[in-house]
Coordinates of C-alpha atoms in Angstrom, one line a residue:
X1 CA 33.7 -95.7 -69.3
X2 CA 31.3 -97.6 -67.5
X3 CA 32.0 -98.3 -63.7
X4 CA 32.3 -101.7 -62.4
X5 CA 29.2 -102.2 -60.0
X6 CA 32.4 -103.5 -57.1
X7 CA 33.8 -100.1 -57.7
X8 CA 30.9 -98.3 -57.3
X9 CA 29.2 -100.2 -54.6
X10 CA 33.1 -99.9 -52.8
X11 CA 33.1 -95.8 -53.4
X12 CA 29.5 -95.9 -51.9
X13 CA 30.9 -97.6 -48.8
X14 CA 34.0 -95.2 -48.6
X15 CA 31.9 -92.0 -48.7
X16 CA 29.2 -93.9 -46.3
X17 CA 32.5 -94.3 -44.1
X18 CA 33.8 -90.5 -44.5
X19 CA 30.4 -89.6 -43.4
X20 CA 30.1 -91.5 -40.5
X21 CA 33.3 -90.7 -39.5
X22 CA 33.0 -86.9 -40.1
X23 CA 29.9 -87.4 -38.3
X24 CA 31.4 -89.2 -35.2
X25 CA 34.1 -86.2 -35.3
X26 CA 31.4 -83.2 -34.9
X27 CA 29.8 -85.1 -32.3
X28 CA 33.4 -85.2 -30.3
X29 CA 33.9 -81.7 -30.7
X30 CA 30.5 -80.5 -29.6
X31 CA 31.0 -82.6 -26.5
X32 CA 34.3 -81.1 -25.6
X33 CA 33.2 -77.4 -26.4
X34 CA 30.3 -78.0 -24.0
X35 CA 32.4 -79.3 -21.3
X36 CA 34.9 -76.1 -21.8
X37 CA 31.7 -74.2 -21.5
X38 CA 30.8 -75.6 -18.4
X39 CA 34.3 -75.5 -16.9
X40 CA 34.8 -72.1 -17.8
X41 CA 30.9 -70.4 -16.9
X42 CA 29.6 -72.3 -14.4
X43 CA 32.3 -74.0 -11.8
X44 CA 33.9 -70.4 -11.7
X45 CA 30.6 -69.6 -9.6
X46 CA 30.4 -72.3 -7.2
X47 CA 31.7 -72.4 -4.0
X48 CA 35.7 -73.0 -3.7
X49 CA 35.2 -76.0 -1.1
X50 CA 33.0 -77.7 -4.2
X51 CA 35.4 -76.9 -7.6
X52 CA 37.4 -79.9 -7.4
X53 CA 34.5 -82.0 -7.2
X54 CA 32.5 -80.0 -10.2
X55 CA 35.8 -79.9 -12.4
X56 CA 36.0 -83.7 -12.2
X57 CA 32.1 -84.6 -12.3
X58 CA 32.2 -82.3 -16.0
X59 CA 35.2 -84.2 -17.3
X60 CA 33.8 -87.8 -16.3
X61 CA 30.5 -86.9 -17.7
X62 CA 32.0 -85.5 -21.0
X63 CA 34.6 -88.6 -20.9
X64 CA 31.6 -90.8 -20.8
X65 CA 30.1 -89.4 -23.4
X66 CA 32.7 -89.6 -25.8
X67 CA 33.6 -93.4 -25.0
X68 CA 29.7 -94.2 -25.7
X69 CA 30.1 -92.2 -29.3
X70 CA 33.2 -94.3 -30.3
X71 CA 32.3 -97.8 -29.1
X72 CA 28.7 -97.3 -31.1
X73 CA 30.7 -96.2 -34.1
X74 CA 33.0 -98.9 -33.9
X75 CA 30.6 -101.9 -32.9
X76 CA 29.1 -104.3 -35.6
X77 CA 26.3 -102.9 -37.2
X78 CA 23.0 -104.4 -35.9
X79 CA 20.4 -105.1 -39.0
X80 CA 17.2 -105.7 -38.4
X81 CA 16.7 -104.6 -34.9
X82 CA 13.0 -105.4 -35.4
X83 CA 12.7 -108.1 -38.0
X84 CA 8.8 -107.9 -37.7
X85 CA 8.0 -104.4 -37.5
X86 CA 6.1 -104.9 -34.5
X87 CA 4.2 -101.2 -34.6
X88 CA 4.5 -101.1 -30.3
X89 CA 8.4 -102.2 -30.7
X90 CA 9.5 -98.6 -30.9
X91 CA 6.9 -97.1 -28.1
X92 CA 8.0 -99.8 -25.7
X93 CA 11.4 -99.8 -26.1
X94 CA 13.0 -96.5 -27.1
X95 CA 10.6 -94.4 -25.4
X96 CA 10.7 -96.4 -22.5
X97 CA 15.1 -96.1 -22.8
X98 CA 15.0 -92.0 -23.6
X99 CA 12.6 -91.5 -20.3
X100 CA 14.7 -93.7 -18.3
X101 CA 17.8 -92.2 -19.6
X102 CA 16.2 -88.7 -18.5
X103 CA 15.3 -89.7 -15.1
X104 CA 18.8 -91.1 -14.9
X105 CA 20.3 -87.8 -15.7
X106 CA 18.3 -86.0 -13.8
X107 CA 19.2 -88.3 -10.4
X108 CA 22.8 -87.3 -11.3
X109 CA 21.9 -83.5 -11.6
X110 CA 20.1 -83.2 -8.7
X111 CA 22.4 -85.3 -6.7
X112 CA 25.0 -82.9 -7.5
X113 CA 22.8 -79.6 -6.6
X114 CA 22.1 -81.8 -3.2
X115 CA 25.5 -82.1 -2.5
X116 CA 26.5 -78.4 -3.7
X117 CA 23.8 -76.8 -1.9
X118 CA 23.7 -78.7 1.4
X119 CA 27.0 -80.3 1.7
X120 CA 25.3 -83.5 2.5
X121 CA 26.7 -86.6 0.3
X122 CA 24.7 -89.1 1.8
X123 CA 21.7 -87.1 1.1
X124 CA 22.8 -86.7 -2.8
X125 CA 23.7 -90.7 -2.9
X126 CA 20.1 -91.6 -1.4
X127 CA 18.5 -89.1 -4.0
X128 CA 20.4 -90.5 -7.0
X129 CA 19.6 -94.5 -5.6
X130 CA 15.4 -93.4 -5.7
X131 CA 15.6 -92.3 -9.3
X132 CA 17.8 -94.4 -11.2
X133 CA 16.1 -98.2 -9.4
X134 CA 12.9 -95.9 -11.0
X135 CA 14.7 -95.9 -13.7
X136 CA 15.5 -99.6 -13.7
X137 CA 11.9 -100.6 -12.5
X138 CA 10.3 -98.8 -15.5
X139 CA 12.5 -100.4 -18.1
X140 CA 12.1 -104.2 -16.6
X141 CA 8.3 -103.0 -16.0
X142 CA 7.5 -101.6 -19.9
X143 CA 9.7 -104.8 -21.2
X144 CA 7.5 -107.2 -19.0
X145 CA 4.4 -106.1 -20.4
X146 CA 5.7 -106.1 -23.6
X147 CA 7.1 -109.6 -24.0
X148 CA 4.0 -111.1 -22.5
X149 CA 1.0 -109.0 -23.5
X150 CA 2.5 -107.9 -27.3
X151 CA 4.3 -110.9 -28.0
X152 CA 2.4 -113.7 -25.8
X153 CA 5.9 -114.6 -23.9
X154 CA 8.1 -114.7 -27.2
X155 CA 10.7 -112.3 -28.1
X156 CA 11.0 -110.8 -31.3
X157 CA 13.6 -113.2 -33.1
X158 CA 11.1 -116.3 -32.1
X159 CA 8.6 -114.3 -33.9
X160 CA 10.7 -113.7 -37.1
X161 CA 11.6 -117.5 -37.0
X162 CA 8.0 -118.3 -37.4
X163 CA 7.3 -115.8 -40.2
X164 CA 10.1 -117.2 -41.7
X165 CA 9.0 -120.9 -41.7
X166 CA 5.5 -119.6 -42.6
X167 CA 6.8 -118.4 -45.7
X168 CA 8.9 -121.5 -47.0
X169 CA 5.7 -123.2 -46.4
X170 CA 3.5 -121.2 -48.5
X171 CA 6.2 -121.6 -51.0
X172 CA 6.1 -125.4 -50.5
X173 CA 9.3 -125.7 -48.7
X174 CA 8.7 -128.8 -46.2
X175 CA 9.1 -127.7 -42.6
X176 CA 8.0 -129.0 -39.0
X177 CA 4.6 -128.6 -38.1
X178 CA 6.5 -127.7 -34.8
X179 CA 7.9 -124.2 -36.2
X180 CA 4.8 -123.3 -37.6
X181 CA 2.9 -123.2 -34.4
X182 CA 2.4 -119.7 -32.9
X183 CA 0.4 -118.7 -29.3
X184 CA -3.0 -116.9 -29.8
X185 CA -3.2 -115.2 -26.8
X186 CA -0.9 -114.1 -23.3
X187 CA -0.3 -117.5 -20.9
X188 CA -0.7 -115.1 -18.5
X189 CA -3.9 -112.9 -19.1
X190 CA -5.4 -114.0 -15.8
X191 CA -2.9 -112.3 -14.1
X192 CA -1.7 -108.7 -12.4
X193 CA -0.5 -106.4 -16.0
X194 CA -0.7 -110.1 -17.9
X195 CA 2.6 -111.1 -16.1
X196 CA 4.0 -114.2 -14.4
X197 CA 2.4 -114.7 -10.8
X198 CA 4.6 -112.9 -8.1
X199 CA 6.3 -110.3 -10.8
X200 CA 4.4 -107.5 -9.6
X201 CA 4.6 -108.2 -6.2
X202 CA 8.4 -109.0 -6.5
X203 CA 8.8 -105.5 -8.1
X204 CA 6.7 -103.9 -5.5
X205 CA 8.6 -105.4 -2.8
X206 CA 12.3 -104.4 -4.3
X207 CA 10.8 -100.6 -4.5
X208 CA 9.5 -100.9 -0.8
X209 CA 13.2 -102.2 -0.3
X210 CA 15.2 -99.8 -2.0
X211 CA 12.7 -97.1 -0.8
X212 CA 13.5 -97.9 2.7
X213 CA 17.4 -98.1 2.1
X214 CA 17.7 -94.8 0.2
X215 CA 16.0 -93.4 3.4
X216 CA 18.3 -95.4 5.4
X217 CA 21.2 -93.8 3.3
X218 CA 20.1 -90.3 3.4
X219 CA 19.7 -90.8 7.7
X220 CA 23.3 -91.3 8.0
X221 CA 24.3 -87.8 6.9
X222 CA 21.5 -85.5 9.1
X223 CA 21.0 -85.5 12.8
X224 CA 17.7 -85.6 14.3
X225 CA 16.3 -84.6 17.2
X226 CA 12.5 -84.6 18.7
X227 CA 9.6 -83.9 15.8
X228 CA 12.2 -84.6 13.2
X229 CA 13.6 -88.1 14.8
X230 CA 10.1 -89.0 15.3
X231 CA 9.1 -88.2 11.7
X232 CA 12.3 -90.4 10.0
X233 CA 11.2 -93.5 13.0
X234 CA 7.9 -93.2 11.3
X235 CA 9.4 -93.2 7.4
X236 CA 11.3 -96.2 9.2
X237 CA 8.5 -97.8 10.2
X238 CA 6.4 -97.6 7.0
X239 CA 8.5 -98.9 4.8
X240 CA 9.1 -101.8 7.5
X241 CA 5.2 -102.5 8.1
X242 CA 5.0 -102.4 3.9
X243 CA 7.6 -104.7 3.1
X244 CA 7.1 -107.2 6.2
X245 CA 3.2 -106.9 4.4
X246 CA 4.4 -108.0 1.2
X247 CA 6.8 -110.7 2.2
X248 CA 2.9 -112.0 4.6
X249 CA 1.2 -111.3 1.6
X250 CA 3.2 -113.9 -0.6
X251 CA 4.7 -116.5 1.6
X252 CA 1.4 -116.3 3.8
X253 CA -0.9 -117.0 0.7
X254 CA 1.4 -119.8 0.1
X255 CA 1.9 -121.5 3.4
X256 CA -2.7 -121.2 3.5
X257 CA -2.7 -123.2 0.2
X258 CA -0.3 -125.8 1.7
X259 CA -2.6 -126.0 4.6
X260 CA -6.2 -126.1 2.9
X261 CA -4.6 -129.2 1.0
X262 CA -4.0 -130.9 4.6
X263 CA -7.3 -129.8 5.9
X264 CA -9.5 -131.0 2.8
X265 CA -10.5 -134.5 2.6
X266 CA -9.1 -136.4 -0.1
X267 CA -12.2 -137.4 -2.8
X268 CA -12.3 -141.0 -2.2
X269 CA -13.9 -143.5 0.2
X270 CA -12.9 -143.2 3.9
X271 CA -12.4 -147.0 5.1
X272 CA -11.5 -148.1 8.8
X273 CA -10.2 -151.2 8.9
X274 CA -11.0 -152.5 5.6
X275 CA -14.5 -151.5 6.0
X276 CA -16.4 -148.5 3.9
X277 CA -18.2 -146.1 6.4
X278 CA -21.7 -145.0 6.2
X279 CA -22.8 -143.5 3.1
X280 CA -23.1 -139.7 4.9
X281 CA -19.5 -139.6 5.4
X282 CA -18.5 -141.0 2.4
X283 CA -20.9 -138.3 0.8
X284 CA -19.1 -135.8 2.9
X285 CA -16.1 -136.8 1.9
X286 CA -16.2 -136.6 -1.9
X287 CA -18.4 -133.0 -2.1
X288 CA -15.5 -131.6 0.3
X289 CA -13.7 -129.3 -1.8
X290 CA -11.7 -126.8 -1.4
X291 CA -12.9 -123.4 -2.3
X292 CA -10.8 -121.0 -4.6
X293 CA -9.1 -117.4 -3.8
X294 CA -10.0 -115.1 -5.9
X295 CA -7.1 -115.9 -8.6
X296 CA -8.0 -119.3 -8.9
X297 CA -12.0 -117.7 -9.5
X298 CA -10.1 -115.8 -12.4
X299 CA -7.7 -118.5 -13.6
X300 CA -10.5 -121.0 -13.6
X301 CA -12.8 -118.4 -15.8
X302 CA -10.0 -117.9 -18.4
X303 CA -9.1 -121.9 -18.9
X304 CA -12.7 -122.4 -19.6
X305 CA -12.8 -119.4 -21.8
X306 CA -9.4 -120.3 -23.6
X307 CA -10.9 -124.1 -23.8
X308 CA -13.9 -122.8 -26.0
X309 CA -11.7 -121.2 -28.1
X310 CA -9.7 -123.9 -28.4
X311 CA -12.8 -126.0 -29.6
X312 CA -13.9 -123.4 -31.9
X313 CA -10.7 -123.8 -34.0
X314 CA -9.9 -127.2 -33.7
X315 CA -7.1 -126.9 -31.3
X316 CA -5.4 -129.6 -28.9
X317 CA -7.3 -129.0 -25.2
X318 CA -6.2 -130.4 -22.1
X319 CA -8.5 -132.0 -19.5
X320 CA -10.1 -129.8 -17.5
X321 CA -12.7 -130.3 -14.6
X322 CA -16.3 -130.7 -15.2
X323 CA -18.6 -127.3 -15.2
X324 CA -20.3 -128.6 -11.9
X325 CA -17.6 -128.9 -10.2
X326 CA -16.5 -125.4 -10.5
X327 CA -19.9 -124.5 -9.7
X328 CA -19.6 -126.2 -6.4
X329 CA -16.2 -124.4 -5.9
X330 CA -17.6 -121.4 -6.2
X331 CA -20.4 -121.7 -3.8
X332 CA -18.5 -123.4 -1.2
X333 CA -16.3 -120.7 -1.0
X334 CA -18.9 -118.1 0.4
X335 CA -20.2 -120.1 3.3
X336 CA -18.4 -119.2 6.3
X337 CA -18.7 -115.4 5.8
X338 CA -21.8 -115.1 8.1
X339 CA -20.2 -116.8 10.5
X340 CA -17.0 -113.9 10.5
X341 CA -19.5 -111.3 10.0
X342 CA -21.0 -112.1 13.5
X343 CA -17.7 -112.7 14.9
X344 CA -16.7 -109.2 14.0
X345 CA -19.8 -107.8 15.7
X346 CA -19.1 -109.1 19.0
X347 CA -16.1 -106.7 19.3
X348 CA -17.5 -103.6 18.3
X349 CA -16.4 -102.1 21.9
X350 CA -12.9 -103.1 21.6
X351 CA -13.2 -100.9 18.3
X352 CA -15.2 -98.0 20.1
X353 CA -12.1 -98.7 23.0
X354 CA -9.7 -98.0 20.1
X355 CA -11.1 -95.2 18.2
X356 CA -11.5 -93.3 22.0
X357 CA -7.5 -92.8 22.1
X358 CA -7.7 -90.6 18.7
X359 CA -7.8 -87.1 18.8
X360 CA -10.8 -85.6 16.8
X361 CA -12.0 -82.3 16.2
X362 CA -14.4 -82.4 18.6
X363 CA -11.5 -82.9 21.2
X364 CA -9.6 -79.8 19.5
X365 CA -12.9 -77.6 19.4
X366 CA -13.4 -78.1 22.9
X367 CA -9.6 -77.5 23.7
X368 CA -10.0 -74.3 22.0
X369 CA -13.3 -72.7 23.6
X370 CA -12.0 -73.5 26.9
X371 CA -8.8 -71.7 25.9
X372 CA -10.5 -69.1 24.9
X373 CA -12.9 -69.0 27.3
X374 CA -9.9 -69.1 30.3
X375 CA -7.0 -67.2 28.8
X376 CA -8.9 -65.0 26.1
X377 CA -6.5 -67.0 23.2
X378 CA -8.7 -67.6 20.1
X379 CA -7.1 -70.0 17.8
X380 CA -9.2 -71.2 14.6
X381 CA -9.4 -74.8 14.0
X382 CA -8.1 -75.1 10.4
X383 CA -5.0 -73.3 12.2
X384 CA -4.5 -76.4 14.9
X385 CA -5.3 -79.2 11.9
X386 CA -2.7 -77.9 9.8
X387 CA -0.3 -77.8 13.0
X388 CA -1.3 -81.5 13.7
X389 CA -0.9 -82.5 10.0
X390 CA 2.5 -81.3 10.1
X391 CA 3.8 -81.3 13.7
X392 CA 2.3 -85.0 15.0
X393 CA 3.9 -88.6 14.1
X394 CA 1.0 -90.4 12.7
X395 CA -0.7 -91.5 15.5
X396 CA 0.1 -91.5 19.5
X397 CA -0.4 -94.7 20.1
X398 CA 1.1 -98.1 19.3
X399 CA -0.9 -101.3 18.5
X400 CA -0.9 -102.5 22.5
X401 CA -2.5 -99.2 23.2
X402 CA 0.5 -97.8 25.2
X403 CA 1.9 -94.4 24.1
X404 CA 4.5 -94.2 21.7
X405 CA 8.0 -93.0 22.4
X406 CA 11.5 -92.5 21.7
X407 CA 13.9 -92.9 24.6
X408 CA 17.0 -90.4 24.0
X409 CA 20.0 -91.7 25.4
X410 CA 22.1 -88.2 25.7
X411 CA 19.1 -86.7 27.3
X412 CA 19.0 -89.5 30.2
X413 CA 22.7 -88.9 30.8
X414 CA 22.2 -85.3 31.3
X415 CA 18.8 -85.6 33.9
X416 CA 21.2 -88.5 35.6
X417 CA 23.8 -85.7 36.4
X418 CA 21.3 -83.0 37.0
X419 CA 20.0 -85.5 40.1
X420 CA 23.6 -85.7 41.3
X421 CA 24.5 -89.3 39.5
X422 CA 27.6 -90.3 37.3
X423 CA 26.1 -91.3 33.8
X424 CA 29.9 -92.4 32.9
X425 CA 29.6 -94.7 35.4
X426 CA 26.6 -96.0 34.8
X427 CA 26.5 -96.2 31.5
X428 CA 28.9 -99.2 31.5
X429 CA 27.2 -102.0 30.3
X430 CA 24.4 -99.2 29.5
X431 CA 26.1 -98.1 26.5
X432 CA 22.4 -98.2 24.3
X433 CA 20.6 -95.8 27.2
X434 CA 23.4 -93.5 28.6
X435 CA 25.5 -91.6 26.0
X436 CA 26.8 -88.5 26.1
X437 CA 26.1 -87.1 22.6
X438 CA 23.5 -88.1 20.5
X439 CA 23.2 -90.9 17.8
X440 CA 20.5 -92.5 16.3
X441 CA 22.4 -96.0 16.8
X442 CA 20.2 -97.1 19.7
X443 CA 17.4 -96.4 18.4
X444 CA 14.3 -99.7 18.5
X445 CA 11.6 -97.6 17.1
X446 CA 8.0 -99.0 18.2
X447 CA 6.9 -101.1 21.0
X448 CA 10.9 -102.3 21.5
X449 CA 11.2 -98.6 22.5
X450 CA 10.1 -99.9 26.0
X451 CA 12.5 -101.9 26.7
X452 CA 15.0 -99.4 26.8
X453 CA 12.9 -97.0 28.8
X454 CA 12.3 -99.9 31.5
X455 CA 16.0 -100.7 31.5
X456 CA 16.4 -96.9 32.2
X457 CA 13.7 -96.7 35.0
X458 CA 15.4 -99.3 36.6
X459 CA 18.6 -96.9 37.0
X460 CA 16.3 -93.5 37.7
X461 CA 12.6 -93.4 37.0
X462 CA 12.2 -89.7 36.8
X463 CA 15.1 -89.5 34.6
X464 CA 13.9 -92.0 32.7
X465 CA 10.7 -90.0 31.9
X466 CA 12.5 -86.7 31.4
X467 CA 14.5 -88.6 28.8
X468 CA 11.6 -89.8 26.5
X469 CA 9.4 -88.1 24.1
X470 CA 5.9 -89.0 24.3
X471 CA 2.8 -89.5 22.1
X472 CA 1.2 -87.4 19.3
X473 CA 3.9 -84.4 19.4
X474 CA 6.7 -86.4 20.5
X475 CA 7.3 -83.9 23.7
X476 CA 10.1 -84.8 26.0
X477 CA 9.2 -85.4 29.5
X478 CA 11.7 -83.0 30.9
X479 CA 9.3 -80.3 29.9
X480 CA 7.6 -81.1 33.4
X481 CA 10.2 -78.9 34.5
X482 CA 9.4 -75.6 32.2
X483 CA 7.3 -75.8 28.9
X484 CA 4.1 -77.7 30.0
X485 CA 4.3 -76.9 34.0
X486 CA 1.2 -75.5 33.3
X487 CA -0.7 -78.7 33.1
X488 CA 0.2 -79.4 36.8
X489 CA 1.2 -83.0 37.2
X490 CA 1.8 -84.3 40.3
X491 CA 4.6 -86.8 39.2
X492 CA 5.9 -88.4 36.8
X493 CA 3.7 -91.5 36.6
X494 CA 0.5 -89.5 36.3
X495 CA 2.0 -87.9 33.3
X496 CA 3.1 -91.5 32.3
X497 CA -0.5 -92.7 32.5
X498 CA -1.8 -89.6 30.5
X499 CA -0.3 -90.1 27.9
X500 CA -1.3 -93.7 27.8
X501 CA -5.0 -92.7 28.0
X502 CA -5.9 -90.5 25.0
X503 CA -4.2 -88.1 22.1
X504 CA -6.2 -85.5 23.9
X505 CA -3.9 -85.2 26.6
X506 CA -1.2 -85.1 24.0
X507 CA -2.7 -82.1 22.6
X508 CA -3.2 -80.3 25.5
X509 CA 0.2 -80.7 26.3
X510 CA 0.6 -79.3 23.1
X511 CA -0.8 -76.5 23.6
X512 CA 0.6 -75.9 27.0
X513 CA 4.0 -76.1 25.2
X514 CA 2.9 -73.6 22.5
X515 CA 1.7 -71.0 25.3
X516 CA 5.5 -70.9 27.1
X517 CA 8.0 -71.5 24.4
X518 CA 8.9 -68.2 23.4
X519 CA 10.9 -66.7 19.7
X520 CA 12.0 -63.8 18.9
X521 CA 10.4 -62.5 22.2
X522 CA 7.1 -63.7 21.5
X523 CA 5.0 -67.3 22.7
X524 CA 4.8 -69.2 19.6
X525 CA 1.1 -69.2 20.0
X526 CA 0.9 -65.8 19.2
X527 CA 2.4 -66.2 16.0
X528 CA -0.9 -68.5 14.9
X529 CA -3.7 -66.5 17.0
X530 CA -6.8 -65.0 15.4
X531 CA -5.2 -61.6 16.7
X532 CA -3.2 -61.4 13.4
X533 CA -6.6 -61.6 11.4
X534 CA -5.3 -64.1 9.4
X535 CA -1.7 -63.2 8.9
X536 CA -0.1 -65.7 10.5
X537 CA 3.4 -66.0 11.0
X538 CA 4.4 -69.7 10.1
X539 CA 7.8 -69.1 9.1
X540 CA 8.2 -67.9 13.0
X541 CA 6.3 -70.7 14.6
X542 CA 8.0 -73.3 12.9
X543 CA 11.4 -71.9 13.5
X544 CA 10.7 -71.5 17.7
X545 CA 9.3 -74.9 17.5
X546 CA 11.4 -77.2 15.0
X547 CA 14.4 -75.2 15.8
X548 CA 16.9 -74.0 12.3
X549 CA 16.4 -76.9 10.5
X550 CA 12.9 -76.0 9.6
X551 CA 13.8 -74.5 6.2
X552 CA 15.3 -77.5 5.1
X553 CA 12.2 -79.4 5.5
X554 CA 9.6 -76.9 4.8
X555 CA 7.6 -77.1 7.8
X556 CA 6.5 -73.3 7.6
X557 CA 5.3 -74.1 3.8
X558 CA 3.7 -77.0 5.0
X559 CA 1.9 -75.4 7.3
X560 CA 0.6 -73.1 5.1
X561 CA -0.4 -75.3 2.8
X562 CA -2.6 -77.5 5.2
X563 CA -4.2 -74.6 6.4
X564 CA -5.5 -73.5 3.3
X565 CA -6.6 -76.7 2.6
X566 CA -8.8 -77.2 5.5
X567 CA -9.9 -73.9 5.8
X568 CA -11.4 -74.4 2.6
X569 CA -13.4 -77.6 3.6
X570 CA -15.8 -75.4 5.4
X571 CA -16.4 -78.5 8.2
X572 CA -14.8 -76.3 10.9
X573 CA -17.5 -73.7 10.5
X574 CA -19.9 -76.5 12.0

């Protein structure tokens, strides 16, 4: 007895449903087993204070996976997600989603590890924020590249619709001509990555913004002082500068285009009182064509290429400017360059004066030679360059030539008290420069730190200098009392003047500091001297210079790494 087609179809559907249901049950059981294994074998090995957090985390992750499986099972099946079978679809979408999911999982696990190991929720959130943003950035970027470079600005559904209409047309079914039209190229192929203008700049700007926000979140949960505070300040300054440069680049470009349109005369006869001016002025007005920037030059080239392509294939073209006008624009864009070159050459001395502030290898050699001759202490150049690389605050001076500083209000409180003044009474109205405990709340960073220093100087000049970190190595002025006393500064005025003068003086202060500062009964300089015959104790030096937090920032490992790098350059032997 034959079964009807409908009954066979119903049986196939039923068996398919059963298999899918069994598949779902197996997945759920697997997730539950894995979660139980984590709760039994992994969670008990953690510290007691983290048990509740770990248990909650495992349960939430397990429930999330179960929810995702059930939602996918009961949702309507979406057929033909890639109807035109684009060979790049799987690579751009499935591959990107898999990579992004892996990144997010690593972000969550990494954040959990950071929280458990360091008990710092802010660092965990900052790490997770950064990695998750990278995953989102990757998804959007890959979609944009696919949409414009592979699909020419259309969706997969749009392409399938065009193929359907063309198939109907081939069968003799009447269709509208507009339904058969399909793009031949990416409309933004002259732009960066073939994306619409401003897309790449916007993504970079948002990435810089997210990086700065992540750094801000991390900074909430960590206390910094001295070199660490200067390093954090430098990192904030980098993100701030980079973000502002992106904004200035975008809006500055727009404003220059607007001003250029106002400055360039219109291409028509200039009349005064109804009379045409002399032929020379009219000719100048006609030929005054605005110079093109690099982006417009590229666009002009591709527009010309597209026009040739359209003519060869019988497509409609839009009116474009003559080639002679393009050549004129290209030629006028280079007219002002010789003048710019001459203007730059006039101020070579400014460049020399600026560079004279920077610490050079020759400066280090001179200081080390004097140290060996006077005190019989031999330090190699690669060792010092490694220390400068790790312990310095980037550059020792601001853009206006003054020394880079960081004013510490809690140090100002201490020295006011030492000099016989009442810091608590003086803090009224001066809460941003006088406070008992360290906080980063009042840091202004950069040139604005001098506003705080000047306000403090009015209260007590000496205490103000003592409470400020100075220069390349951010050494506190209070070290004049002990660690850099051998520098023999006559007073705080001379000390400050030398800080503004050159990074060389910053380096001499640094050498004096590590000669006096002791840890484990030895001066810091002894751990890195050539008396060790190359067996330098980077860890002891980092502990003495940076404090107990050196391991978290891996200062000792960075010193060793950069030492090996500079040693292998061989330039120090010259």
